Tab-separated table of C-alpha atoms in Angstrom:
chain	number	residue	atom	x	y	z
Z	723	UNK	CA	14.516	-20.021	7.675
Z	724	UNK	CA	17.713	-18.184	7.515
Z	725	UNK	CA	18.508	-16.440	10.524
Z	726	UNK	CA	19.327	-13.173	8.391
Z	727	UNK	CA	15.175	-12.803	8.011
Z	728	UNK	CA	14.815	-10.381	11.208
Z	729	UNK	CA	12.288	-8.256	10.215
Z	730	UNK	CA	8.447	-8.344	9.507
Z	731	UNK	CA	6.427	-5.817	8.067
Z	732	UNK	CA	2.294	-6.742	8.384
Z	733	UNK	CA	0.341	-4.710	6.092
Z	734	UNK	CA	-3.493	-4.549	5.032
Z	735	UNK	CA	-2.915	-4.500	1.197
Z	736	UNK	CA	-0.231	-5.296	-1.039
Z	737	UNK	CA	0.683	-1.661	-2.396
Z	738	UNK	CA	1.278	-0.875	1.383
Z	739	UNK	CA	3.305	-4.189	1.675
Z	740	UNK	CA	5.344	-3.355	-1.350
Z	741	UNK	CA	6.397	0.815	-0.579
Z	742	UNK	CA	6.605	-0.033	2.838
Z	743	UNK	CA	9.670	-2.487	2.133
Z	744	UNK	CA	10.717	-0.471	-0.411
Z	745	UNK	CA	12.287	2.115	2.357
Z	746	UNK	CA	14.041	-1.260	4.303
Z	747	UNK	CA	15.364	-1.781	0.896
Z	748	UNK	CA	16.733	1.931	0.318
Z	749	UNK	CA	18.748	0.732	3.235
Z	750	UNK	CA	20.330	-1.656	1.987
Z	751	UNK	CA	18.676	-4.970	3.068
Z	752	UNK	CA	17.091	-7.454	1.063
Z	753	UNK	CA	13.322	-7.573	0.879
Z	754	UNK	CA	10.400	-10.200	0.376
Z	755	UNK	CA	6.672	-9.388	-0.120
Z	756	UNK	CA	4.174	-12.747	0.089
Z	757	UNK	CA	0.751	-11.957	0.056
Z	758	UNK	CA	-2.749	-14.158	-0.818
Z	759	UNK	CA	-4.807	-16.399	1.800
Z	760	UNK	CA	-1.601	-18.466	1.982
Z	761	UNK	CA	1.157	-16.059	2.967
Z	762	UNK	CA	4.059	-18.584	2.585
Z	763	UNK	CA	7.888	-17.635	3.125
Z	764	UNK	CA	10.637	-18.822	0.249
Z	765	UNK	CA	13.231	-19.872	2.327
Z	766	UNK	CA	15.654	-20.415	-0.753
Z	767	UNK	CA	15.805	-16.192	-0.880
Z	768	UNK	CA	18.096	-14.771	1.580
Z	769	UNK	CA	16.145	-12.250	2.624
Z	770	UNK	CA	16.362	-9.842	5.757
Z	771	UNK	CA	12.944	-8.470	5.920
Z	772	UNK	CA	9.887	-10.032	4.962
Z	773	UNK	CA	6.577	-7.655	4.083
Z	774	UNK	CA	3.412	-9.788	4.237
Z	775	UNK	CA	-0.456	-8.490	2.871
Z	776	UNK	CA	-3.577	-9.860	4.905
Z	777	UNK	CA	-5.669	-8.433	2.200
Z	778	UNK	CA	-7.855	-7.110	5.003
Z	779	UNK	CA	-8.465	-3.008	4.405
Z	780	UNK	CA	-11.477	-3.678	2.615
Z	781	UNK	CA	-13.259	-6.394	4.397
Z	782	UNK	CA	-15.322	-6.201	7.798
Z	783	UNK	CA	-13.407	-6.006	10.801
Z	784	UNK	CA	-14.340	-9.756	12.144
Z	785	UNK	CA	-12.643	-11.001	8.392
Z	786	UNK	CA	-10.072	-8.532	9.033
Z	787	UNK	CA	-9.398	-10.069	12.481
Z	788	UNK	CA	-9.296	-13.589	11.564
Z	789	UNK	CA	-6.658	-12.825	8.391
Z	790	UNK	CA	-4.278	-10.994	10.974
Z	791	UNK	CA	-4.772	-13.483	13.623
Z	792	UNK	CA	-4.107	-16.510	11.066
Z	793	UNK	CA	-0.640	-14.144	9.788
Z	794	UNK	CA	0.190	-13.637	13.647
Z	795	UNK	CA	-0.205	-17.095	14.462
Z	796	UNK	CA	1.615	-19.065	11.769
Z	797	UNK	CA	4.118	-16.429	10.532
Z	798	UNK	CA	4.464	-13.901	13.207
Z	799	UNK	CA	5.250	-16.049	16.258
Z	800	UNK	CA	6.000	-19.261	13.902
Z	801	UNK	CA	9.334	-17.408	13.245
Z	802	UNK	CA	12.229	-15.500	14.963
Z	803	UNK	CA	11.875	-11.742	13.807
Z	804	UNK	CA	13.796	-9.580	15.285
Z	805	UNK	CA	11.071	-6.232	14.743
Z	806	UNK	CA	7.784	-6.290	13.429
Z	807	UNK	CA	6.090	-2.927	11.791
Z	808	UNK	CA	2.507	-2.924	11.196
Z	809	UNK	CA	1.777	-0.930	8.087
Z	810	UNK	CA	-1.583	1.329	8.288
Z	811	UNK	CA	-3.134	3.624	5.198
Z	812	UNK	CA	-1.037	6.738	5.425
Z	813	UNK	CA	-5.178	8.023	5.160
Z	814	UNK	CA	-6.549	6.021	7.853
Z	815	UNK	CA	-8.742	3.531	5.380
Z	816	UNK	CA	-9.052	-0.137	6.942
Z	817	UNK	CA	-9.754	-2.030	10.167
Z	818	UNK	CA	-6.367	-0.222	11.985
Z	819	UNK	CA	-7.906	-0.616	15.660
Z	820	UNK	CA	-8.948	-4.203	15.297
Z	821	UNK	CA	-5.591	-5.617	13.262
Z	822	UNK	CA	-3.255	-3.587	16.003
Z	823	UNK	CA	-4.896	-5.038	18.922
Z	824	UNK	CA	-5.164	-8.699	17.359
Z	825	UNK	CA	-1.610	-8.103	16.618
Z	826	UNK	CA	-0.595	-7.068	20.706
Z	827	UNK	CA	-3.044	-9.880	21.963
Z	828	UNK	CA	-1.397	-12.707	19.586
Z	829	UNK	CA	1.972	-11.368	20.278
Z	830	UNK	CA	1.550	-10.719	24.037
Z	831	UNK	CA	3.023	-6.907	23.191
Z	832	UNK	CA	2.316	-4.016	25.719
Z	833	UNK	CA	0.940	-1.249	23.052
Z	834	UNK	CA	1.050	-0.177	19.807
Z	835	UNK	CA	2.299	3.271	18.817
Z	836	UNK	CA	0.190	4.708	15.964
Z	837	UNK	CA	2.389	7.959	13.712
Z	838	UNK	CA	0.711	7.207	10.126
Z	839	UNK	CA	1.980	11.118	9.030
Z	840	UNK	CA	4.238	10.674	5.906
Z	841	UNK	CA	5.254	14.367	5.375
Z	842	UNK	CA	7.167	13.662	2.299
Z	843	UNK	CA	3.451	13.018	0.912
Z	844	UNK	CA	1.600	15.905	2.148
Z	845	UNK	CA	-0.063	13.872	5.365
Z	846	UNK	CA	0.555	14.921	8.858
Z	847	UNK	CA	-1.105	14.623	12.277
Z	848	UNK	CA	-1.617	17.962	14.548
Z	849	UNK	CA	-3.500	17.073	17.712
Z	850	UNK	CA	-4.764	13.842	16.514
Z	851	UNK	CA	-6.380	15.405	13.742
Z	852	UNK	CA	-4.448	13.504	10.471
Z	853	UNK	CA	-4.365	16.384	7.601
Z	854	UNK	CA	-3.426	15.494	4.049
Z	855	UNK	CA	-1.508	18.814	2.196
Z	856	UNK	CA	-2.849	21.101	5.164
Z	857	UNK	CA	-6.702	19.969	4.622
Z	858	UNK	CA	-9.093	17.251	7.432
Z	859	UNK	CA	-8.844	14.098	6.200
Z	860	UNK	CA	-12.501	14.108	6.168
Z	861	UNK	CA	-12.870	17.035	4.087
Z	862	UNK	CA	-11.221	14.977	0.666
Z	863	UNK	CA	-11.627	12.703	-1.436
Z	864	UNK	CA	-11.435	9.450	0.740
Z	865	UNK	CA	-14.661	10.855	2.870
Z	866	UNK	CA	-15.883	9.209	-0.983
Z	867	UNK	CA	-13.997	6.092	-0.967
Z	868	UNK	CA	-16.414	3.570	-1.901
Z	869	UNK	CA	-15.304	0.429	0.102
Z	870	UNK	CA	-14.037	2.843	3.298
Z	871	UNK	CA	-15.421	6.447	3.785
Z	872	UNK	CA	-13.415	8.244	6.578
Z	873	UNK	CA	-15.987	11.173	7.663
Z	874	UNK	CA	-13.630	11.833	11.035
Z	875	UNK	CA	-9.834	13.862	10.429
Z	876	UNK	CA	-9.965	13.008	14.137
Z	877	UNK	CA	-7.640	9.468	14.499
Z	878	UNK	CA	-9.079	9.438	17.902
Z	879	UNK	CA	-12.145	9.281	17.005
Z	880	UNK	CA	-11.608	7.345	13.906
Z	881	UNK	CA	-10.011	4.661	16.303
Z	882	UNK	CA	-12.515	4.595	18.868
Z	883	UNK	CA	-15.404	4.260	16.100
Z	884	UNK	CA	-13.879	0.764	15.500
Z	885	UNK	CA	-13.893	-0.813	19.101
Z	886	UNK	CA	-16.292	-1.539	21.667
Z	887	UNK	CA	-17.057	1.167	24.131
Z	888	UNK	CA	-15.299	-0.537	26.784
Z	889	UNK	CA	-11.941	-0.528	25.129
Z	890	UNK	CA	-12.335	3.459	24.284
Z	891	UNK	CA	-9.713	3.973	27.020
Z	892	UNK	CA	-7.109	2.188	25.028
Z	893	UNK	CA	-6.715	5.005	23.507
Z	894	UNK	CA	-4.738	7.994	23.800
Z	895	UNK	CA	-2.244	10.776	22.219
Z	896	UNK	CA	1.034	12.043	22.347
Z	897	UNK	CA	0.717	15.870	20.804
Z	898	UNK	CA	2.828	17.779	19.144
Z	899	UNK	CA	4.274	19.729	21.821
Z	900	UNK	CA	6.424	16.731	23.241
Z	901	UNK	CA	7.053	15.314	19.940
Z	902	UNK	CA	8.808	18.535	18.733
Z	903	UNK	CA	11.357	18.393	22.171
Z	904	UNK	CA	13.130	14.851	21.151
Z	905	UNK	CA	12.800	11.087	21.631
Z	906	UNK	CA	13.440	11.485	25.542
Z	907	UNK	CA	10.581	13.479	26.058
Z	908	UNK	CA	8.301	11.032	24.137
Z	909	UNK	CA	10.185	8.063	25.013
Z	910	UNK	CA	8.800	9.815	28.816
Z	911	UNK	CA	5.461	9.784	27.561
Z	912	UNK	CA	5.302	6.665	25.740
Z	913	UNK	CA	6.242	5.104	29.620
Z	914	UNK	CA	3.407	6.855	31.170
Z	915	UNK	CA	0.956	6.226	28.885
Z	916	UNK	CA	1.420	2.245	28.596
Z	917	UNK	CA	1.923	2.002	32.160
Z	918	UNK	CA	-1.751	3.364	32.316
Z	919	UNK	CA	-2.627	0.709	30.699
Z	920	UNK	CA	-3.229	2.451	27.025
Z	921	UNK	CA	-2.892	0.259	24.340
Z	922	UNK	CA	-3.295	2.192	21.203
Z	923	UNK	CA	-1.084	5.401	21.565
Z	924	UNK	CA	-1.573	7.650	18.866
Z	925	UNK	CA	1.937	10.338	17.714
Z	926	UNK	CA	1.530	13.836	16.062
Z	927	UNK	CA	3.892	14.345	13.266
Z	928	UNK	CA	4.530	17.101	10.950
Z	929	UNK	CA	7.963	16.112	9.437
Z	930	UNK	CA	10.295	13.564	8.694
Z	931	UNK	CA	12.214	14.565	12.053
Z	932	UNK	CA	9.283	14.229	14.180
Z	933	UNK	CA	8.742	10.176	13.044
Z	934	UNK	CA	12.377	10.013	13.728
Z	935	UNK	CA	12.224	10.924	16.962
Z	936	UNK	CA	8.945	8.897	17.938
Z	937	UNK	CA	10.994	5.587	16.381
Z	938	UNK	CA	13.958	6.259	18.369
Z	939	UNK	CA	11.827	6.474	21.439
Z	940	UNK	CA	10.320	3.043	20.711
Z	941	UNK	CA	13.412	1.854	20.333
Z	942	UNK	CA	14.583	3.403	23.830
Z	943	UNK	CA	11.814	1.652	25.554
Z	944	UNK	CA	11.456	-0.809	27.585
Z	945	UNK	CA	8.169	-1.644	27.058
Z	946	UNK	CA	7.671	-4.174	23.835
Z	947	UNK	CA	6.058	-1.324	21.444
Z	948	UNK	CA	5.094	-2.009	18.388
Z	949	UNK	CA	4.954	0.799	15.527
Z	950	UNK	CA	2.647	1.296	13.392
Z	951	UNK	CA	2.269	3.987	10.472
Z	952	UNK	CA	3.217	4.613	6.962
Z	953	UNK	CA	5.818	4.213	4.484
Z	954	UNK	CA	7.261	7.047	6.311
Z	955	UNK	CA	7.701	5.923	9.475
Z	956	UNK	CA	9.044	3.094	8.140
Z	957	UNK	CA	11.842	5.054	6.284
Z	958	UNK	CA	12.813	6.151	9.955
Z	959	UNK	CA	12.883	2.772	11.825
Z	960	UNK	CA	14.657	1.635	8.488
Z	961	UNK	CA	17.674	3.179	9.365
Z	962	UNK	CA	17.365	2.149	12.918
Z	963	UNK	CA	17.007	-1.135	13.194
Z	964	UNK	CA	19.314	-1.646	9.948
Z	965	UNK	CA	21.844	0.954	10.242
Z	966	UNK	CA	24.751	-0.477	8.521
Z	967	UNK	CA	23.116	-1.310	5.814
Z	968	UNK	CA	25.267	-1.132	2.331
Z	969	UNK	CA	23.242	1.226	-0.024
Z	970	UNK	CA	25.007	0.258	-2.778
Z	971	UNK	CA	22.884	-1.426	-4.816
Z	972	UNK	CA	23.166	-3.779	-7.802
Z	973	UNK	CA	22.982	-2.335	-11.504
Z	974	UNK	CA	19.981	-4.370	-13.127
Z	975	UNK	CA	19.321	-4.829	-16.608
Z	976	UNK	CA	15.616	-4.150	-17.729
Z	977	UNK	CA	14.513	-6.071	-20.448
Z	978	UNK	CA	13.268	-4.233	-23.570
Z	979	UNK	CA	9.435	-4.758	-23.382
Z	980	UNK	CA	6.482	-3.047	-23.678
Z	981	UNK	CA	4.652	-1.478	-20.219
Z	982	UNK	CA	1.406	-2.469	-19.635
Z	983	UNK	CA	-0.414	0.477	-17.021
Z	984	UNK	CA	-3.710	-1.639	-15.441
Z	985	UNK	CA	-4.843	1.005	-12.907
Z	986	UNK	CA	-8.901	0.274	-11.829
Z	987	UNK	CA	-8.347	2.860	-8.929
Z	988	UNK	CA	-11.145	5.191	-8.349
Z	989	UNK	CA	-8.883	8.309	-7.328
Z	990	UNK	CA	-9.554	11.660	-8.384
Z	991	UNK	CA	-5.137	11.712	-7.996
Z	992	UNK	CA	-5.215	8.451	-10.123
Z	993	UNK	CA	-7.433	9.922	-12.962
Z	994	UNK	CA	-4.934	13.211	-12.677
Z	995	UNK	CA	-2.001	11.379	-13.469
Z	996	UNK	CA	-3.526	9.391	-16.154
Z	997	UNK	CA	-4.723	12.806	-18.050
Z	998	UNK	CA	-1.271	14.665	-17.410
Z	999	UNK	CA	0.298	11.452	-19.132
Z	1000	UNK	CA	-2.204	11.291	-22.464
Z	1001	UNK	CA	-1.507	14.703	-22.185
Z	1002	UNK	CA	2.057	15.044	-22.642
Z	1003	UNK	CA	3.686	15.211	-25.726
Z	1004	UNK	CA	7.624	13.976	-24.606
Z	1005	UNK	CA	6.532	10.302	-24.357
Z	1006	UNK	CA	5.256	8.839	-27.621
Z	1007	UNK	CA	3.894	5.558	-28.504
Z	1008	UNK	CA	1.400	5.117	-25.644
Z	1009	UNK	CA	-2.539	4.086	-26.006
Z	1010	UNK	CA	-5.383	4.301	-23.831
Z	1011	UNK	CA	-8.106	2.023	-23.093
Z	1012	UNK	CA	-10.901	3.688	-21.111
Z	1013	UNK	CA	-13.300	1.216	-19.334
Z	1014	UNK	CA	-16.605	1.945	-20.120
Z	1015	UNK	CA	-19.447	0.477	-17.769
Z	1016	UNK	CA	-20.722	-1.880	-20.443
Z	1017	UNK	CA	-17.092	-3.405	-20.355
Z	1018	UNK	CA	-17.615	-4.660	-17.196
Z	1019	UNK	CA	-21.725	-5.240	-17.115
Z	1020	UNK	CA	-20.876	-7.305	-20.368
Z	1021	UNK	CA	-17.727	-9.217	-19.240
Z	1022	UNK	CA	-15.982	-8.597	-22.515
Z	1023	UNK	CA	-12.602	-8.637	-21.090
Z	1024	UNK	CA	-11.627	-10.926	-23.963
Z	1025	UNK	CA	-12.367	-8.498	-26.569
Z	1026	UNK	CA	-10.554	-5.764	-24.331
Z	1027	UNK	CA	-7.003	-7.943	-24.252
Z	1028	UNK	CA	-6.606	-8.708	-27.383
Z	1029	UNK	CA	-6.830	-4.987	-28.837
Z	1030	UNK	CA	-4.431	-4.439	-25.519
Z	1031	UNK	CA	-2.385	-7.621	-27.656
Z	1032	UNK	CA	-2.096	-5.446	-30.869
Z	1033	UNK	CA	-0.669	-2.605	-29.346
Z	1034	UNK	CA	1.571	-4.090	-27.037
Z	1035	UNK	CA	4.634	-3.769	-29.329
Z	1036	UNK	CA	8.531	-2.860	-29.492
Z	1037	UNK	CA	8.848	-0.453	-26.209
Z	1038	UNK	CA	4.984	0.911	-26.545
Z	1039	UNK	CA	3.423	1.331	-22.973
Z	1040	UNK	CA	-0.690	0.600	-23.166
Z	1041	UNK	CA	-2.936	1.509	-20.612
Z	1042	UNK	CA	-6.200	0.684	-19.448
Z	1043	UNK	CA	-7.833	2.715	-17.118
Z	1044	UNK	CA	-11.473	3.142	-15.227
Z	1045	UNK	CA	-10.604	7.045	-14.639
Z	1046	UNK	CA	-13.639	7.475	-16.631
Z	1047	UNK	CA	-16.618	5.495	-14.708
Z	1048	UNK	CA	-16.667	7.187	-12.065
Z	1049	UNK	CA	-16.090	10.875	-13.647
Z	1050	UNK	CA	-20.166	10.991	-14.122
Z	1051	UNK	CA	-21.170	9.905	-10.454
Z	1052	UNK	CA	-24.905	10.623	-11.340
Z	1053	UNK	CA	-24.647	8.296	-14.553
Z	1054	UNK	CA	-22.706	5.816	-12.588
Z	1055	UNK	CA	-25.222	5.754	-9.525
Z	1056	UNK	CA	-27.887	5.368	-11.885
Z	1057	UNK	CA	-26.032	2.387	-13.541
Z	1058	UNK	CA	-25.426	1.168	-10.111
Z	1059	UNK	CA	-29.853	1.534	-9.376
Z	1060	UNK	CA	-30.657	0.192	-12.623
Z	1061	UNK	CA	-27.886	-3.088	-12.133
Z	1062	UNK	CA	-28.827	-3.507	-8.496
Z	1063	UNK	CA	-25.523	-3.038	-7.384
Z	1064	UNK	CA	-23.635	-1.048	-4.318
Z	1065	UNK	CA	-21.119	1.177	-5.375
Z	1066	UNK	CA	-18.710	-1.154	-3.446
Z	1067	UNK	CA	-19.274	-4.295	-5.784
Z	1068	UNK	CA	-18.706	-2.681	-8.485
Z	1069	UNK	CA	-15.256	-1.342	-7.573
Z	1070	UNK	CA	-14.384	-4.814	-7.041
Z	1071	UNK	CA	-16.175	-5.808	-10.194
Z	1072	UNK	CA	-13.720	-3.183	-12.438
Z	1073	UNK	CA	-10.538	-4.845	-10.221
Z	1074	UNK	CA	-11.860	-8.279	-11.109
Z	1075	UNK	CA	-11.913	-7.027	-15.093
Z	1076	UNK	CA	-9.054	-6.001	-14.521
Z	1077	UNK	CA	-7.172	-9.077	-13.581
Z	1078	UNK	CA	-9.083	-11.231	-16.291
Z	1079	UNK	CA	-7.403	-8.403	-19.136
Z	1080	UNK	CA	-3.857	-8.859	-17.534
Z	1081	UNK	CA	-4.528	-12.766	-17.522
Z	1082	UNK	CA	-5.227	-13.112	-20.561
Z	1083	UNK	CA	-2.620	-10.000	-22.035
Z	1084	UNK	CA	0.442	-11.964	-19.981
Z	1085	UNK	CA	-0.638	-15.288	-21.263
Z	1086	UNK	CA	0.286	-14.665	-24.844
Z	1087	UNK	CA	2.387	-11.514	-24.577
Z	1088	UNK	CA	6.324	-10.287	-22.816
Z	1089	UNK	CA	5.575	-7.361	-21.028
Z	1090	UNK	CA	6.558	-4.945	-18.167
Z	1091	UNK	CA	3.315	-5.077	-15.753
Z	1092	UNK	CA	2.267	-1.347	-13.588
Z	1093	UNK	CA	-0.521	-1.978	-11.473
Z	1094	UNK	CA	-2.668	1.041	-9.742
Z	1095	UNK	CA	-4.583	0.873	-7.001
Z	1096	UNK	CA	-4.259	-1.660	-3.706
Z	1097	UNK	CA	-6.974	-4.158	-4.871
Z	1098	UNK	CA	-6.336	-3.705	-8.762
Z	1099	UNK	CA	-2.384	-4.973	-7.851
Z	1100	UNK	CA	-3.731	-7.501	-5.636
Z	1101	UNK	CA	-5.669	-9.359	-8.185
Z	1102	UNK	CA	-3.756	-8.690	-11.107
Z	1103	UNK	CA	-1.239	-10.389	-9.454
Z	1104	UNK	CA	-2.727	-13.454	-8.576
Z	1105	UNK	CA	-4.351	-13.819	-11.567
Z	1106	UNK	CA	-0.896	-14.623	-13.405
Z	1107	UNK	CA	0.089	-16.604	-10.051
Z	1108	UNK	CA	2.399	-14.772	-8.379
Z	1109	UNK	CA	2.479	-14.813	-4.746
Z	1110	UNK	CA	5.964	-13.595	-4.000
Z	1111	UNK	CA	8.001	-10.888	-5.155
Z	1112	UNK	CA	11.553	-9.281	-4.413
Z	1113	UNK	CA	11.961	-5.811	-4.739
Z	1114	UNK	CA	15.062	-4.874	-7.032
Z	1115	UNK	CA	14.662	-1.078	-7.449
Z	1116	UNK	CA	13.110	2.102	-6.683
Z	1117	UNK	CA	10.729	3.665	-9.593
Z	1118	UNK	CA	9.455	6.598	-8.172
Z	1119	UNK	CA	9.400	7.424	-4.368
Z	1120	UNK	CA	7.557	4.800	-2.917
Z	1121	UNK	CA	6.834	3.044	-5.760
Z	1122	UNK	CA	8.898	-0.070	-6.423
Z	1123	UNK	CA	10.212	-2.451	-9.131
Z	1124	UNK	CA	9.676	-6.316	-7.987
Z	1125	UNK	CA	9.913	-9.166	-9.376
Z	1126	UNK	CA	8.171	-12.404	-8.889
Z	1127	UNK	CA	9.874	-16.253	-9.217
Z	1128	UNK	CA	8.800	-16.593	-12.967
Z	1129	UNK	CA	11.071	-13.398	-13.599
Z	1130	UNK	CA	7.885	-11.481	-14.482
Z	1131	UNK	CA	8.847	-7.305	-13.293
Z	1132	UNK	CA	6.132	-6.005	-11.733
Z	1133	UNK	CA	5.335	-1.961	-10.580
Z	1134	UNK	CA	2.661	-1.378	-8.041
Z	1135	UNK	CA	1.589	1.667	-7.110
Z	1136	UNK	CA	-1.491	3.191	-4.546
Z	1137	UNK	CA	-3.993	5.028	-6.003
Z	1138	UNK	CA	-3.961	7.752	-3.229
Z	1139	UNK	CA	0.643	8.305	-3.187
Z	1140	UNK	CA	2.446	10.624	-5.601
Z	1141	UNK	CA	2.171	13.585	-7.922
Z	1142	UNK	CA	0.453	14.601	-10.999
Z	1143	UNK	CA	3.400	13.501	-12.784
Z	1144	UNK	CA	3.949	10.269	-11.156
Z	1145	UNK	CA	2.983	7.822	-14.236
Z	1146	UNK	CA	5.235	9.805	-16.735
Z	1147	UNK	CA	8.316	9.164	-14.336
Z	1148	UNK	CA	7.409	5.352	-13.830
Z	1149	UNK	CA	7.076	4.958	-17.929
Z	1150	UNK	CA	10.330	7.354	-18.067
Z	1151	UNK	CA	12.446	5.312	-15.512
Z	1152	UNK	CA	11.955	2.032	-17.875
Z	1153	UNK	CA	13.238	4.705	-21.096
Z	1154	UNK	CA	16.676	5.317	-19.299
Z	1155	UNK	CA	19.547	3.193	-20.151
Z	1156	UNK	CA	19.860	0.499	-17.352
């Protein structure tokens, strides 16, 4: 490998992977996402950080633990990075405890320092309690997720819910009240704690100074830390660890193609965006496809790509959605009853749809691919075989433009990141002049 690939970024799915490296790349340095049960490296890119997915928020924690030890093992310590960031839902979904501890025990590090806040985003952590937009994490919407319910705001608890009782004293918290006083006073802290012997140390944050600080105090220390957090603490160790970097980025020419929107997220944010882009009346030519539940019961994803085919011409943007199954939760969980399936399966059945449509679409038609939702991207993209991508541009904030080694642009955004109006500025970035 090139000795210019010095940094590692470890995440649990490959919309964290991607937005994550998207702020390394806002600083200038080339980026790399792999992701699939074989994370490989393409040594022919010169790339200085490389952003692998495990794949692992949604499955048990033993699965989760073996796909981050396997990562660790043949990537991590097969090759000579520099730093390594471990990505974690900026809501606390996933296996965090388990994957941070495999990581430290593979990598013989002393602790882990957890700051998933991302104020820019509305999420921010006050005692250890992680609020999104001033409200408990366990009082919205992803207390509903179907594949990972959080029913604690506490990350504490949260934490501690995922390890044996004997390891509960891995686990502590640097509050506010030091954070807000500067990297020497948590650097201070950060000492004290890990020479206690805690492993996972938790960070309050309420602003894009506070993760700052906290990453300049991991830097400061000589303990080997490693971070862990969102997008947005990434965006702070970004300009740390690469701080020359030369923003100056190159102009790229975007094909003109028509955008194809494949979002099977189950978000009530997702479903927002969707309706505030049928709804507004600046961008024309667009068409939706609603997924109805017989659409996936009857497998007819055939019938469903080639009336995506028709309409994917000149610079139209399609979209196919699933906004609307889970609008009727009583209809759906009497589907669900009647089908003999868990809510769960049947998330992953819409994402597996999914991937078959944008198979099928890509096979016979040029287009600009947007994927929604962590699993949704995931498949869609291996479905058409890619397994690497580079980043090229920013979209939206924290959304980014890749593309993989068959020259095929792909957008991936998370279900739960953005505004209302995020879709209509991805579909407007690809209308400006490049």
């Amino acid at each position: 490998m090139d000795t210019s690939n010095y940094i590692a970024i470890i995440a649990d799915d490959l919309t964290g992977a991607n937005d994550t490296s998207l702020q390394f790349f806002l600083s200038g340095c080339k980026t790399q996402v792999a992701f699939g049960e074989d994370i490989s490296i393409d040594e022919n890119l010169k790339t200085e950080v490389f952003a692998m997915s495990t794949e692992s928020r949604n499955v048990n924690a033993q699965t989760a633990h073996e796909r981050v030890l396997n990562t660790a093992e043949n990537i991590l310590k097969k090759y000579n990075f520099e730093y390594i960031y471990k990505k974690i839902d900026s809501v606390l979904r996933g296996n965090i405890a388990v994957e941070v501890l495999t990581i430290l025990n593979t990598l013989e590090m002393d602790a882990a320092i957890i700051f998933p806040a991302f104020p820019n985003e509305g999420r921010t952590t006050i005692g250890g309690f992680h609020l999104v937009k001033g409200v408990p994490l366990q009082r919205t919407e992803v207390s509903r997720d179907p594949a990972f319910p959080i029913t604690e705001s506490n990350i504490v608890s949260i934490l501690k819910n995922q390890l044996p009782e004997e390891m509960a004293s891995f686990i502590d918290l640097i509050t506010l009240d030091t954070v807000m006083k500067g990297a020497g006073p948590i650097l201070t802290r950060l000492n004290e704690l890990v020479s206690k012997g805690k492993k996972l140390i938790i960070a309050d944050a309420v602003s894009t100074t506070d993760l700052e600080q906290i990453a300049l105090a991991v830097t400061k220390s000589n303990y080997n830390i490693l971070p862990c957090g969102s997008a947005g603490a990434a965006q702070a160790l970004s300009k740390i660890w690469h701080p020359d970097g030369d923003n100056q980025r190159e102009n790229i020419e975007i094909p003109n193609l028509p955008k194809l929107i494949v979002s099977g997220s189950a978000t009530d944010l997702t479903a927002s965006q969707i309706k505030r882009l049928q709804d507004n009346d600046d961008i024309e030519n667009t068409y939706f496809i609603a997924i109805k539940p017989q659409n996936i019961f009857s497998n007819d994803y055939e019938e469903t790509a080639q009336r995506i085919i028709n309409n994917l011409v000149k610079d139209n943007t399609v979209i196919i959605h699933s906004s609307e199954l889970i609008e009727n939760n009583e209809q759906l969980t009497s589907l669900l009853i009647e089908n003999e399936l868990t809510k769960e399966i049947f998330i992953s059945r819409i994402c597996d749809y999914m991937a078959a449509v944008t198979r099928t679409v890509l096979a016979q038609k040029q287009t600009i691919l947007i994927t929604v939702g962590g699993e949704t991207s995931y498949k869609c993209c291996r479905a058409i075989g890619c397994k690497n991508l580079q980043i090229l541009d920013t979209v939206a904030p924290a959304i980014p433009l890749g593309v993989d080694n068959k020259g095929q642009l792909i957008v991936t955004k998370s279900g739960n990141l953005g505004t209302q109006n995020t879709l209509i500025d991805i579909v407007r970035y690809f209308e400006q002049d490049k």
